[in-house]
mmCIF file of C-alpha atoms in Angstrom:
data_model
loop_
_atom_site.group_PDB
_atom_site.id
_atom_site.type_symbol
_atom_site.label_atom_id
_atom_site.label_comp_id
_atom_site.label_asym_id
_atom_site.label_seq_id
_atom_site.Cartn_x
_atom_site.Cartn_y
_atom_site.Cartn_z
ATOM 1 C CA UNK A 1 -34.033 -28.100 35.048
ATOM 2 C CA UNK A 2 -36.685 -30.671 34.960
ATOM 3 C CA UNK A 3 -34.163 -33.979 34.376
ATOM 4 C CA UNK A 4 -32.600 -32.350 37.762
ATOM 5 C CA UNK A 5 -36.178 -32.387 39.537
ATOM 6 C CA UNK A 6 -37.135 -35.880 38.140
ATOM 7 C CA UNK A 7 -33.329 -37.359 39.227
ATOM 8 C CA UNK A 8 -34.182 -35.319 42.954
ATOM 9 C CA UNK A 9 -37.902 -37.371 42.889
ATOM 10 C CA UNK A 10 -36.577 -40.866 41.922
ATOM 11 C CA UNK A 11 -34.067 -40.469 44.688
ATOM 12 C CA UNK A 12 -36.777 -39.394 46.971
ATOM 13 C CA UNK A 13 -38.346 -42.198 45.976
ATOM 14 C CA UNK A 14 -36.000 -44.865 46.452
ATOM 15 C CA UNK A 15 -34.405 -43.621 49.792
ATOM 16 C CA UNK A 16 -37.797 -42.760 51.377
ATOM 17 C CA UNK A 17 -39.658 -46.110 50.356
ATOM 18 C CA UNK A 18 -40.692 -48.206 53.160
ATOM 19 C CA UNK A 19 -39.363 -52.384 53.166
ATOM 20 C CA UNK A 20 -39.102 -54.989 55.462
ATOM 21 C CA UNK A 21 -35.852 -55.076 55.129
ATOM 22 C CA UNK A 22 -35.455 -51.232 55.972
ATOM 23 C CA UNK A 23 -37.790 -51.128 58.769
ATOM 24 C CA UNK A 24 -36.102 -53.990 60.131
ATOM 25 C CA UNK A 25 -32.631 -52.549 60.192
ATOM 26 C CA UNK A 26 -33.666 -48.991 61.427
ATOM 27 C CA UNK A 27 -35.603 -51.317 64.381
ATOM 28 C CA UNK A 28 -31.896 -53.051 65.072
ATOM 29 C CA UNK A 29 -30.425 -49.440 64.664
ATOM 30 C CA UNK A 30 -32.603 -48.306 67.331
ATOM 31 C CA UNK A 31 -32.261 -50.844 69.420
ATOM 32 C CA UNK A 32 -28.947 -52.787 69.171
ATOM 33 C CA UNK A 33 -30.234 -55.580 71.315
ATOM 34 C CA UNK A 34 -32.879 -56.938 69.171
ATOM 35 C CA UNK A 35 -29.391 -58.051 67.241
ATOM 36 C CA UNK A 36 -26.815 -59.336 69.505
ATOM 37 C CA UNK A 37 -29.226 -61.015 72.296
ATOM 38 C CA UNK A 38 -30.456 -63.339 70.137
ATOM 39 C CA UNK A 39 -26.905 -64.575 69.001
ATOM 40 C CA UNK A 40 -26.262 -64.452 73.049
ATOM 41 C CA UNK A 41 -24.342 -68.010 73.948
ATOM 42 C CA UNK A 42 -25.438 -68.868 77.458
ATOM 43 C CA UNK A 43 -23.828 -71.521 78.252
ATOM 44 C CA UNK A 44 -20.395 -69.667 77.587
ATOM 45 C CA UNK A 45 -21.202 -66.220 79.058
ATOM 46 C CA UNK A 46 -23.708 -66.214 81.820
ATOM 47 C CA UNK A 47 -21.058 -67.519 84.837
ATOM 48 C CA UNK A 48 -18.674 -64.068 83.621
ATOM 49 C CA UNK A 49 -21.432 -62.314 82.992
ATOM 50 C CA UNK A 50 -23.334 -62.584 86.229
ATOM 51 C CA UNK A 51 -19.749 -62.541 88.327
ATOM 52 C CA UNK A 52 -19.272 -58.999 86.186
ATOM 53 C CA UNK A 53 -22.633 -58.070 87.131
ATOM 54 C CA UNK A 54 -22.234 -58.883 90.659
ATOM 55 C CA UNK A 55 -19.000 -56.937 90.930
ATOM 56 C CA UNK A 56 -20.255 -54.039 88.949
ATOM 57 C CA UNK A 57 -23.631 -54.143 91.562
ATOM 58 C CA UNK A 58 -21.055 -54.282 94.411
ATOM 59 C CA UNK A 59 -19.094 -50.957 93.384
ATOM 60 C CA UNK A 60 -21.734 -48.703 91.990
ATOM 61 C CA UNK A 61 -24.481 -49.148 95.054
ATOM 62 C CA UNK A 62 -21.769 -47.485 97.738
ATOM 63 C CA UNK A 63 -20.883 -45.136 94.599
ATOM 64 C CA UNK A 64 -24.235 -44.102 93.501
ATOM 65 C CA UNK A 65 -25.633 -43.467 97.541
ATOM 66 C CA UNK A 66 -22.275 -41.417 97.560
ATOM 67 C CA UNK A 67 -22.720 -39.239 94.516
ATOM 68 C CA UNK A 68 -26.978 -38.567 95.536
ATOM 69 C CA UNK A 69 -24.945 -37.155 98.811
ATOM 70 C CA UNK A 70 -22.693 -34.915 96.506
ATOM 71 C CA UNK A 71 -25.366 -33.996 94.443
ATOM 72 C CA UNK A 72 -27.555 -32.999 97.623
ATOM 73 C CA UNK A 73 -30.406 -35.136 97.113
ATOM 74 C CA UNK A 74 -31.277 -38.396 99.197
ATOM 75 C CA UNK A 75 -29.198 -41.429 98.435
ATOM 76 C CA UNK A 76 -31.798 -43.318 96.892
ATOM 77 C CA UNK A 77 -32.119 -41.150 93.789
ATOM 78 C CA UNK A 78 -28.206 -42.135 93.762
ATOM 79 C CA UNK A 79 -29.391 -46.055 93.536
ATOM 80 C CA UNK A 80 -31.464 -44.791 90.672
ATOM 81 C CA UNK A 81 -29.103 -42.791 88.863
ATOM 82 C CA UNK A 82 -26.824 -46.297 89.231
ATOM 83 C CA UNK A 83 -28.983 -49.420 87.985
ATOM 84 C CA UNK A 84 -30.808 -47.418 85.128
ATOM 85 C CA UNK A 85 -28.061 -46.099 82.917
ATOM 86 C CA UNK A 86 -27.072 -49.686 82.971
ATOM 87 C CA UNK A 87 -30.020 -50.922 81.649
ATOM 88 C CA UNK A 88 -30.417 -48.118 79.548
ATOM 89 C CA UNK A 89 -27.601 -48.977 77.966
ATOM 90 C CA UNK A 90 -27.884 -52.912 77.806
ATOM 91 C CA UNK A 91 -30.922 -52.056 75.658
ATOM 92 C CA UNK A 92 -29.829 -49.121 73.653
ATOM 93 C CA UNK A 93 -26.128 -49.312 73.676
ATOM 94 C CA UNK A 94 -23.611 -49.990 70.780
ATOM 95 C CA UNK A 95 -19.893 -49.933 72.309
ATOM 96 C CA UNK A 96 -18.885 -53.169 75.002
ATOM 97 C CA UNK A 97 -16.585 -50.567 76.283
ATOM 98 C CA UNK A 98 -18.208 -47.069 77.164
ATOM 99 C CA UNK A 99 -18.262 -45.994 80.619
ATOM 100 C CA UNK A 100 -21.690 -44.551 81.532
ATOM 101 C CA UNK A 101 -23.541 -43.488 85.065
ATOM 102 C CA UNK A 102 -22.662 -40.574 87.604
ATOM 103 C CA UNK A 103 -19.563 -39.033 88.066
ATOM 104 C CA UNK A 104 -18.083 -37.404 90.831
ATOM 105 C CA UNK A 105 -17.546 -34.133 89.451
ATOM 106 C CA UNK A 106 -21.230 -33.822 87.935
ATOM 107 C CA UNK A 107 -22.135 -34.264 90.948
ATOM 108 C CA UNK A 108 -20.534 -32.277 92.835
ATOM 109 C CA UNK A 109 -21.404 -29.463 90.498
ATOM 110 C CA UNK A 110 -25.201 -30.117 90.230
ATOM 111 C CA UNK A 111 -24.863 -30.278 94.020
ATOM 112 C CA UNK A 112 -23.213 -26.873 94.395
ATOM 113 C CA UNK A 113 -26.052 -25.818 91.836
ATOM 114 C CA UNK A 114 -28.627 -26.996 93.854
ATOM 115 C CA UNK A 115 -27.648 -25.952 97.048
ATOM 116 C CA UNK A 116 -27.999 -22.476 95.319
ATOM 117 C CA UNK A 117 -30.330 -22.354 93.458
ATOM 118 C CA UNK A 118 -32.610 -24.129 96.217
ATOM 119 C CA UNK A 119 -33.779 -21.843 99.810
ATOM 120 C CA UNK A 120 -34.824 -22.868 102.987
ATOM 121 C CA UNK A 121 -38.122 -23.220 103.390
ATOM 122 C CA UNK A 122 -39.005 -21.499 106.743
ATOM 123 C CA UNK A 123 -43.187 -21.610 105.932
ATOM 124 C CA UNK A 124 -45.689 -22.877 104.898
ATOM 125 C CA UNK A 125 -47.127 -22.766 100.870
ATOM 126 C CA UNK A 126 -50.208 -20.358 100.918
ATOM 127 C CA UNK A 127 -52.858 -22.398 101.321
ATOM 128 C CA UNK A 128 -51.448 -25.097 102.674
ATOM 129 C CA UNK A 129 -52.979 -25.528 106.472
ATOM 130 C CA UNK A 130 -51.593 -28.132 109.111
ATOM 131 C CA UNK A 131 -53.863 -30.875 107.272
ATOM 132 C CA UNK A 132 -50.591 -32.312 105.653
ATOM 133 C CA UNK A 133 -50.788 -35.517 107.932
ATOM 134 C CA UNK A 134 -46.880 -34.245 109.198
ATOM 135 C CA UNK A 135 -46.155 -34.207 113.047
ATOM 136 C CA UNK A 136 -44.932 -31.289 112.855
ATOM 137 C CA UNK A 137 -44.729 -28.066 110.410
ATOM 138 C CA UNK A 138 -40.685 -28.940 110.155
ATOM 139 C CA UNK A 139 -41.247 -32.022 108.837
ATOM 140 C CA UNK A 140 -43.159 -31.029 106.223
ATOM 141 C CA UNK A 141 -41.140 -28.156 105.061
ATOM 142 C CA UNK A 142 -38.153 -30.719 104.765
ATOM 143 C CA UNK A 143 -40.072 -32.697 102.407
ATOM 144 C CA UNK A 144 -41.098 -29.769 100.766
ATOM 145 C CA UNK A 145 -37.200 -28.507 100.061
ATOM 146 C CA UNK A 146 -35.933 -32.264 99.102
ATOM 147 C CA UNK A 147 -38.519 -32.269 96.354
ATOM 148 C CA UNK A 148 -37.752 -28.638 95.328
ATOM 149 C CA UNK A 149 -33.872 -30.292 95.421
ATOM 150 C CA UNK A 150 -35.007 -33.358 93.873
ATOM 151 C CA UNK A 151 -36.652 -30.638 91.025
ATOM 152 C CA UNK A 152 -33.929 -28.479 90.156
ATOM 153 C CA UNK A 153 -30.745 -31.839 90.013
ATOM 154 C CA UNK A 154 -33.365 -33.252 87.429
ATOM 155 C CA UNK A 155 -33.556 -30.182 85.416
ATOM 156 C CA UNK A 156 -29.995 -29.701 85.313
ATOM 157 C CA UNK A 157 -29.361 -33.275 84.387
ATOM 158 C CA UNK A 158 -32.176 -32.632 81.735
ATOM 159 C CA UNK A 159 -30.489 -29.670 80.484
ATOM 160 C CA UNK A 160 -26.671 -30.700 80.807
ATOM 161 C CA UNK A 161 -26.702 -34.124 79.348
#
């Protein structure tokens, strides 16, 4: 039993040791740009890779103010959901080939969710007087639902994936 325990401890020992080496591939693990951008050759890339860019930029802006629509929540949270999974993904990202950002069916299900799962706001928070700096009591409760709408399409995404 003990020759068991001491092989169990020398592995433990030699897979849970700390190196420069080791903490320098779990950093490039983590982040799989630290690897490739410094290999990056800019003089052959950057005019295909700014035209891609530019075309990608073109597509996904109408796309992304589309899909907010779908999902019930104001287009520029659609802008959002479009430029950051890109950059997300420059930095984190492993495959050249993955497709990532909104789709149309999420979003039409998280809007059909939210549209649910979201009332109409027809007064007033208590507590909450006419010193909101709104014209008007309407305005304010509109504001009021869009966050609440803005609320529940993050917690779904949260919770989804």
């Amino acid at each position: 039993p003990s020759s068991v325990q001491e092989k169990v401890l020398r592995s433990l020992k030699k897979t849970c040791t700390c190196s420069k080496t080791k903490a320098k591939n779990i950093l490039f693990t983590l982040l799989p740009i630290l690897a490739w951008l410094p290999k990056y050759r800019i003089r052959e890339n950057i005019v295909g890779d700014v035209v891609s860019g530019i075309t990608v930029g073109i597509m996904r802006i109408p796309q992304g103010m589309a899909y907010a629509l779908l999902a019930s929540v104001p287009p520029i949270f659609g802008l959002y959901s479009s430029f950051f999974p890109g950059l997300i993904y420059a930095i984190l990202g492993t495959s050249r080939n993955l497709p990532f950002g909104t789709m149309a069916v999420v979003s039409v299900m998280v809007g059909s969710s939210v549209e649910r799962l979201v009332p109409e706001r027809t007064e007033l928070p208590a507590g909450l007087g006419n010193t909101t700096g709104f014209n008007s009591t309407e305005d304010f409760l509109q504001v009021l639902r869009t966050q609440d709408k803005i609320a529940v399409s993050a917690a779904l995404t949260l919770m989804a994936g």
